[in-house]
PDB file of C-alpha atoms in Angstrom:
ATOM      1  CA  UNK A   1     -65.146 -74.616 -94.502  1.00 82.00           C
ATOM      2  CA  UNK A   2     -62.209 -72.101 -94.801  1.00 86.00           C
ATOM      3  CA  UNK A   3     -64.140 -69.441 -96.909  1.00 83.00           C
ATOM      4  CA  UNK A   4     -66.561 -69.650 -93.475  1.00 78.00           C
ATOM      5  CA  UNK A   5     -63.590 -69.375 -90.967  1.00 81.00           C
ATOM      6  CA  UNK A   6     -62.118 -66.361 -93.104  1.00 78.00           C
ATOM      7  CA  UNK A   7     -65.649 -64.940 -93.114  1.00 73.00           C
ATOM      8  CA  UNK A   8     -65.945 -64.916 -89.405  1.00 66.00           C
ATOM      9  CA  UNK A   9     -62.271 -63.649 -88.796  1.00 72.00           C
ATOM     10  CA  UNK A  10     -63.289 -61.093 -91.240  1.00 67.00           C
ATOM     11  CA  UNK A  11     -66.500 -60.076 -89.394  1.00 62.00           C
ATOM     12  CA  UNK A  12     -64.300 -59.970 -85.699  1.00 59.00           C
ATOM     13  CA  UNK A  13     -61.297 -57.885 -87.461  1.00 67.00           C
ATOM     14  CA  UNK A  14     -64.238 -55.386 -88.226  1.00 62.00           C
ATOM     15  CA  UNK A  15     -66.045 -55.647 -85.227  1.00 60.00           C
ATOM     16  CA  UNK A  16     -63.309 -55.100 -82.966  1.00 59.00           C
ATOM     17  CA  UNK A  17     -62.518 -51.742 -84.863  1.00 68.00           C
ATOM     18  CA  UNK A  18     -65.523 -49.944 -83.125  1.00 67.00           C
ATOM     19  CA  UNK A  19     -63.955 -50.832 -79.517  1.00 67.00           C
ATOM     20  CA  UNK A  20     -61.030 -48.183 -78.227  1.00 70.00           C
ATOM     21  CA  UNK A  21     -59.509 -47.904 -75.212  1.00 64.00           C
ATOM     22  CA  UNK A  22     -60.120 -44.180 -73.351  1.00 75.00           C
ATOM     23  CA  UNK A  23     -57.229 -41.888 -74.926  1.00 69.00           C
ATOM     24  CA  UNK A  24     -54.339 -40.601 -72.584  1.00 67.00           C
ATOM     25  CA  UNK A  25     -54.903 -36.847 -73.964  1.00 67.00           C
ATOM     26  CA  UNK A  26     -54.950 -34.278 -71.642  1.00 76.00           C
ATOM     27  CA  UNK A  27     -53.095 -30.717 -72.500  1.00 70.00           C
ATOM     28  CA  UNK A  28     -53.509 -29.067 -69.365  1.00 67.00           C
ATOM     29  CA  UNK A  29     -50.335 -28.700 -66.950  1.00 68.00           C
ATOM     30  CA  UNK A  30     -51.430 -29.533 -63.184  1.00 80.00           C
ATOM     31  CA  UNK A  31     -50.069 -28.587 -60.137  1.00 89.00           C
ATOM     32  CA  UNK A  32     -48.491 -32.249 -59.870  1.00 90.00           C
ATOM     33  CA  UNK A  33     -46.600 -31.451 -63.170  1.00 90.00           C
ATOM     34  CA  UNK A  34     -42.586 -31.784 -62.476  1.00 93.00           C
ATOM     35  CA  UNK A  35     -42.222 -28.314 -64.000  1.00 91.00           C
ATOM     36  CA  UNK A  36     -44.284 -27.335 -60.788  1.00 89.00           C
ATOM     37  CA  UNK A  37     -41.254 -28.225 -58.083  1.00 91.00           C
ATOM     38  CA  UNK A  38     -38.358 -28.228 -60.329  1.00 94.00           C
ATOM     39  CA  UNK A  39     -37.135 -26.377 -63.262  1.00 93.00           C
ATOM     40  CA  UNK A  40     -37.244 -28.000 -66.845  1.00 94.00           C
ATOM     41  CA  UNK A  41     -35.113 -26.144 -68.792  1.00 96.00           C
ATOM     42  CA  UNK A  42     -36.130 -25.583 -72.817  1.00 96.00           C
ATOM     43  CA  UNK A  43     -33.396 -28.695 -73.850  1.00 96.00           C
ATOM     44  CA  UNK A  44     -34.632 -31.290 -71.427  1.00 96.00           C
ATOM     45  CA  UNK A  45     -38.462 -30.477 -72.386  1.00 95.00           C
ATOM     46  CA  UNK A  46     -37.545 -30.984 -76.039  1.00 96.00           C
ATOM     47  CA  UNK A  47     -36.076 -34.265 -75.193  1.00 95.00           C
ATOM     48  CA  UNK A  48     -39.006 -35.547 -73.201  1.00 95.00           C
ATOM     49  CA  UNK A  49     -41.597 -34.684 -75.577  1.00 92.00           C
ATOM     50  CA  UNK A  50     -40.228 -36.305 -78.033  1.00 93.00           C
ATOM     51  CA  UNK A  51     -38.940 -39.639 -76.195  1.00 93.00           C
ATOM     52  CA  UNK A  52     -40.519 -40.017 -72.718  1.00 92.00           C
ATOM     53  CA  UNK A  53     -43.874 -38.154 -72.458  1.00 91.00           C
ATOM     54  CA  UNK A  54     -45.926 -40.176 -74.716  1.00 89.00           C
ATOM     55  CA  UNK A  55     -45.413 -43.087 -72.076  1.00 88.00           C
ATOM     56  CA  UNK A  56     -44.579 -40.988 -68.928  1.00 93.00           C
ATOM     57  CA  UNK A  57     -47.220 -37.958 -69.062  1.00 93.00           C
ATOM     58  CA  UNK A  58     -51.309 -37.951 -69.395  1.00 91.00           C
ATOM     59  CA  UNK A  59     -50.840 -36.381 -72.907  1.00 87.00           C
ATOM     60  CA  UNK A  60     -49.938 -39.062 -75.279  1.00 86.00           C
ATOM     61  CA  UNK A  61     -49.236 -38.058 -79.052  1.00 82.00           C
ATOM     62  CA  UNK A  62     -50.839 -41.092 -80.843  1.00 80.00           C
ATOM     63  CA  UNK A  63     -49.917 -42.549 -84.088  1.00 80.00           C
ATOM     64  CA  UNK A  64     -52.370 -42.438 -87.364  1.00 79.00           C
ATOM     65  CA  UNK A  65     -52.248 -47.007 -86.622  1.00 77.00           C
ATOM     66  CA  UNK A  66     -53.568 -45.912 -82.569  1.00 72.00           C
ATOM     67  CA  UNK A  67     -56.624 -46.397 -84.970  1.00 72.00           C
ATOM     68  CA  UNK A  68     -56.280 -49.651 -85.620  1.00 74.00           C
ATOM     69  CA  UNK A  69     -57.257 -52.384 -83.261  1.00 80.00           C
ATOM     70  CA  UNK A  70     -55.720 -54.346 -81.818  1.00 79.00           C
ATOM     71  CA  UNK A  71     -52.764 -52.371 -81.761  1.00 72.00           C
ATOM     72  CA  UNK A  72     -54.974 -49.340 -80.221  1.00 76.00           C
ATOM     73  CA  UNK A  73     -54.872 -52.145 -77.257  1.00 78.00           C
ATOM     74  CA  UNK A  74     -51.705 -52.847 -76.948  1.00 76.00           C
ATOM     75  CA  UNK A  75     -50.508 -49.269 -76.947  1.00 82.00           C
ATOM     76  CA  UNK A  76     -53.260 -48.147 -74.416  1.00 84.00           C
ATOM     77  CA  UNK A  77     -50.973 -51.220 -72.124  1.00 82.00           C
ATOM     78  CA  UNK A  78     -47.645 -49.695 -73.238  1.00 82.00           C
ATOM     79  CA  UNK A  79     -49.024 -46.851 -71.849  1.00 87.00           C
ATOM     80  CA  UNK A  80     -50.670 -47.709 -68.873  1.00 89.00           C
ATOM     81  CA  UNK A  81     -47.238 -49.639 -67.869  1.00 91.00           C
ATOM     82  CA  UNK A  82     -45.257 -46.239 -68.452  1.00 89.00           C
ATOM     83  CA  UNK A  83     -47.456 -43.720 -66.318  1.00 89.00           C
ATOM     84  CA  UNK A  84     -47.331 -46.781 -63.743  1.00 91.00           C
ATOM     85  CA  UNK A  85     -43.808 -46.291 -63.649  1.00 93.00           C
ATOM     86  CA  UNK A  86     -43.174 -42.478 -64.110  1.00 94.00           C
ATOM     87  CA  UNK A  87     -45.609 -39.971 -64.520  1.00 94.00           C
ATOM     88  CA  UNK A  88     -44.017 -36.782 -64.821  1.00 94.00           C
ATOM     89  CA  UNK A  89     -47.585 -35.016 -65.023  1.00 93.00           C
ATOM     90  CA  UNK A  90     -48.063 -36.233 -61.771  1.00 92.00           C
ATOM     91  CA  UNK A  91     -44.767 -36.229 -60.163  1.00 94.00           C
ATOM     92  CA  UNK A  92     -45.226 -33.644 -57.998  1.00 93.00           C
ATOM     93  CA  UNK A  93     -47.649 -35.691 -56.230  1.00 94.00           C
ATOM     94  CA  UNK A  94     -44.995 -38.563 -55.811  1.00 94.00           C
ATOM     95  CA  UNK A  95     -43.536 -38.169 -51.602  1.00 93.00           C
ATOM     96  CA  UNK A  96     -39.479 -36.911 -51.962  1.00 94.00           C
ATOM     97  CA  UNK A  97     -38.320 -40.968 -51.281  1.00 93.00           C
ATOM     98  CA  UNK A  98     -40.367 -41.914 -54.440  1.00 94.00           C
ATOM     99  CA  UNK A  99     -39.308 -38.664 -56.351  1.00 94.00           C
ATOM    100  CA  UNK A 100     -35.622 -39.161 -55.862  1.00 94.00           C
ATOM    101  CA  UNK A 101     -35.944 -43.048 -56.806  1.00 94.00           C
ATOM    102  CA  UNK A 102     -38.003 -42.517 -59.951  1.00 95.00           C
ATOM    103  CA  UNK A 103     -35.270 -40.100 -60.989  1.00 95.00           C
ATOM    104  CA  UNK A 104     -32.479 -42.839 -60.318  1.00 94.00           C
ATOM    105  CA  UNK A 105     -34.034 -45.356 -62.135  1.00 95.00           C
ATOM    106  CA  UNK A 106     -34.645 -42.788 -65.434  1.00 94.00           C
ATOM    107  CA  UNK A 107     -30.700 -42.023 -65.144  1.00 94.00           C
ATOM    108  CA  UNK A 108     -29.997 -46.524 -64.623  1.00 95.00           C
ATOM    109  CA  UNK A 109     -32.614 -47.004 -68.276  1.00 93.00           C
ATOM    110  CA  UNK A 110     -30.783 -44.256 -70.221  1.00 94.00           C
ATOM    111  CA  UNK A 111     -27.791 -44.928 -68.976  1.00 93.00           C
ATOM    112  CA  UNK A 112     -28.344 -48.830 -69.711  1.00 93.00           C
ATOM    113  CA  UNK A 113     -30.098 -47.657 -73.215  1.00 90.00           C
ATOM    114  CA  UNK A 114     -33.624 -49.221 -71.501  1.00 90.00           C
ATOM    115  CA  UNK A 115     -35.353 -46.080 -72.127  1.00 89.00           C
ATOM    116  CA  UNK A 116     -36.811 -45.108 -74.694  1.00 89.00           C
ATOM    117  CA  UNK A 117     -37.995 -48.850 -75.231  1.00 85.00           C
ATOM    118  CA  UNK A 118     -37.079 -50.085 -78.613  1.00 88.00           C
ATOM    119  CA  UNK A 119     -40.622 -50.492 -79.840  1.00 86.00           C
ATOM    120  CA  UNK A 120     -40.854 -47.152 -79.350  1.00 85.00           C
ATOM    121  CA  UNK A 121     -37.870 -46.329 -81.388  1.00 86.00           C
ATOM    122  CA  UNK A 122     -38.257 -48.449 -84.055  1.00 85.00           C
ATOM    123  CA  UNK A 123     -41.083 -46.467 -85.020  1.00 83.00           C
ATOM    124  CA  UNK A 124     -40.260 -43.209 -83.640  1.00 86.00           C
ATOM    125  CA  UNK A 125     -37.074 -43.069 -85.189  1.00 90.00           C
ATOM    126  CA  UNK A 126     -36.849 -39.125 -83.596  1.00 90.00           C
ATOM    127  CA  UNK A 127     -36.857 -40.420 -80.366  1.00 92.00           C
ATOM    128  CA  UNK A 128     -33.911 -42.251 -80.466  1.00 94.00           C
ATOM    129  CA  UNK A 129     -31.489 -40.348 -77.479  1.00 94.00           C
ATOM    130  CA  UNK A 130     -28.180 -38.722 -78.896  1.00 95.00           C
ATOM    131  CA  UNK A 131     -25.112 -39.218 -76.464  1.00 95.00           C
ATOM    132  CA  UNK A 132     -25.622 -35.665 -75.600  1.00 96.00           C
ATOM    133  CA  UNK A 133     -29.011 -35.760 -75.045  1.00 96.00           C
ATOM    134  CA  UNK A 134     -28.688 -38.923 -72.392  1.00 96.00           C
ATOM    135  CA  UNK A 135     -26.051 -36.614 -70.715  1.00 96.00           C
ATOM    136  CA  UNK A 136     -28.717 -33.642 -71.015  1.00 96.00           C
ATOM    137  CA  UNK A 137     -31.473 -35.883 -69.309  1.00 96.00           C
ATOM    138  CA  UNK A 138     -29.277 -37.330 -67.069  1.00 96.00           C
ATOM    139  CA  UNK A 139     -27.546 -34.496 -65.420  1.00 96.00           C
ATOM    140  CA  UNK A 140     -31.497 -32.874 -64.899  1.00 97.00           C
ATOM    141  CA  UNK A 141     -32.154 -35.690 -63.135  1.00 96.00           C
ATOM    142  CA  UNK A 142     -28.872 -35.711 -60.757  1.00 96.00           C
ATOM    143  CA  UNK A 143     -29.567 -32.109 -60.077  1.00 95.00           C
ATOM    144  CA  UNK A 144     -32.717 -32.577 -58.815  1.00 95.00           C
ATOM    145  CA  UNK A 145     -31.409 -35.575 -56.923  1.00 94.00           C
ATOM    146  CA  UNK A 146     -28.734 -33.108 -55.700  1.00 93.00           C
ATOM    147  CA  UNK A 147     -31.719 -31.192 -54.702  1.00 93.00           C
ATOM    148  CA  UNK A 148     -33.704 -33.708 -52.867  1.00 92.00           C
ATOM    149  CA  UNK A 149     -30.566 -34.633 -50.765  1.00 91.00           C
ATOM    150  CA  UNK A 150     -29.875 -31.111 -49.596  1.00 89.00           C
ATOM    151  CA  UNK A 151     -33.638 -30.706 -48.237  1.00 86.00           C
ATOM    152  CA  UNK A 152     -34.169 -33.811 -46.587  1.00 83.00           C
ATOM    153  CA  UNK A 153     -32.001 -36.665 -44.424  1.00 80.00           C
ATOM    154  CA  UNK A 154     -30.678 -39.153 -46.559  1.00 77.00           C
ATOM    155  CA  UNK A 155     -32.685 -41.491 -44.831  1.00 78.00           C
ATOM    156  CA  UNK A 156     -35.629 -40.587 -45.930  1.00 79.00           C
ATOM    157  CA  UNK A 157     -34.332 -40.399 -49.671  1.00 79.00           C
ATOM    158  CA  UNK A 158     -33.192 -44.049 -49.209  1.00 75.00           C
ATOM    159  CA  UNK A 159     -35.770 -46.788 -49.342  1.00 63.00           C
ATOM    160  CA  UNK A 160     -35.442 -49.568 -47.398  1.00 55.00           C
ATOM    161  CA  UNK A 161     -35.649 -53.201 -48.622  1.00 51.00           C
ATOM    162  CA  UNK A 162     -37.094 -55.989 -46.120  1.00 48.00           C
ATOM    163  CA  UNK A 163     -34.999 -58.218 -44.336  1.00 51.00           C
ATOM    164  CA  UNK A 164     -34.830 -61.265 -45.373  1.00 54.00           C
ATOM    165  CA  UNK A 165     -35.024 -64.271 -43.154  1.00 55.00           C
ATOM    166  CA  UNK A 166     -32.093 -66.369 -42.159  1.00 55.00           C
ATOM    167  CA  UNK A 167     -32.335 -69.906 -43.524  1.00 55.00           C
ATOM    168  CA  UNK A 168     -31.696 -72.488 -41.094  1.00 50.00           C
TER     169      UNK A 168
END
């Protein structure tokens, strides 16, 4: 009875290898690119290829185990999850409100050491964030806050949560 069971997890281990999820490769830069509305100078583009843009771009540098399933799987949902989030390929896209709150909420994860996930890290030893790097990435992102403020009413830039109804 067991040499059957192993014989059949066998046969599905194998099987499952010839089913991948549709790669997040894509090398050109579009007009919704960040680079597009803001300047990304050489040190901050270093430090998001190698810690944010596998997650938070359509170009994804994948791993020789991507191969393997199911891990292809569950990276193709890492990913998913991060472009969901932040997707600086297609920032540009993203109305000022959104822009500016995406950029407070990558300052909040490095700040809180959230970002780069430690999955991530574990593995990708590289893109584990010096102090100075965080404080590189950081300060891009408050200038481009900085930015958003002077153009529009802070207002706009602010979003506003639902009120919430009294309890009786």
């Amino acid at each position: 009875m067991i040499k059957k069971i192993m014989a059949v997890l066998v046969v599905a281990i194998v099987a499952i290898q010839f089913f991948h999820p549709e790669r997040n490769q894509n090398t050109l830069t579009t007009q919704t690119d960040i680079s597009h509305l803001y300047p990304v100078p050489d040190d901050v583009s270093v430090i998001l290829d190698k810690a944010c843009n596998d997650c938070h771009s359509n170009n994804t540098i994948y791993p020789w185990y991507a191969n393997v399933q199911p891990v292809a799987w569950w990276l193709n949902d890492h990913i998913k999850e991060g472009k969901g989030e932040l997707n600086f390929n297609e920032f540009a896209a993203y109305p000022p409100a959104k822009q500016y709150r995406k950029l407070e909420e990558v300052k909040k994860e490095i700040d809180e050491g959230e970002m780069p996930i430690s999955p991530y890290t574990f593995i990708h030893t590289d893109a584990r964030l010096t102090e100075t790097e965080k404080h590189t990435l950081t300060n891009w992102t408050e200038g481009i806050r900085a930015q958003l403020r002077a153009k529009y009413p802070p207002d706009s830039l602010v979003s506003k949560k639902p009120k919430e109804p009294k309890a009786n």
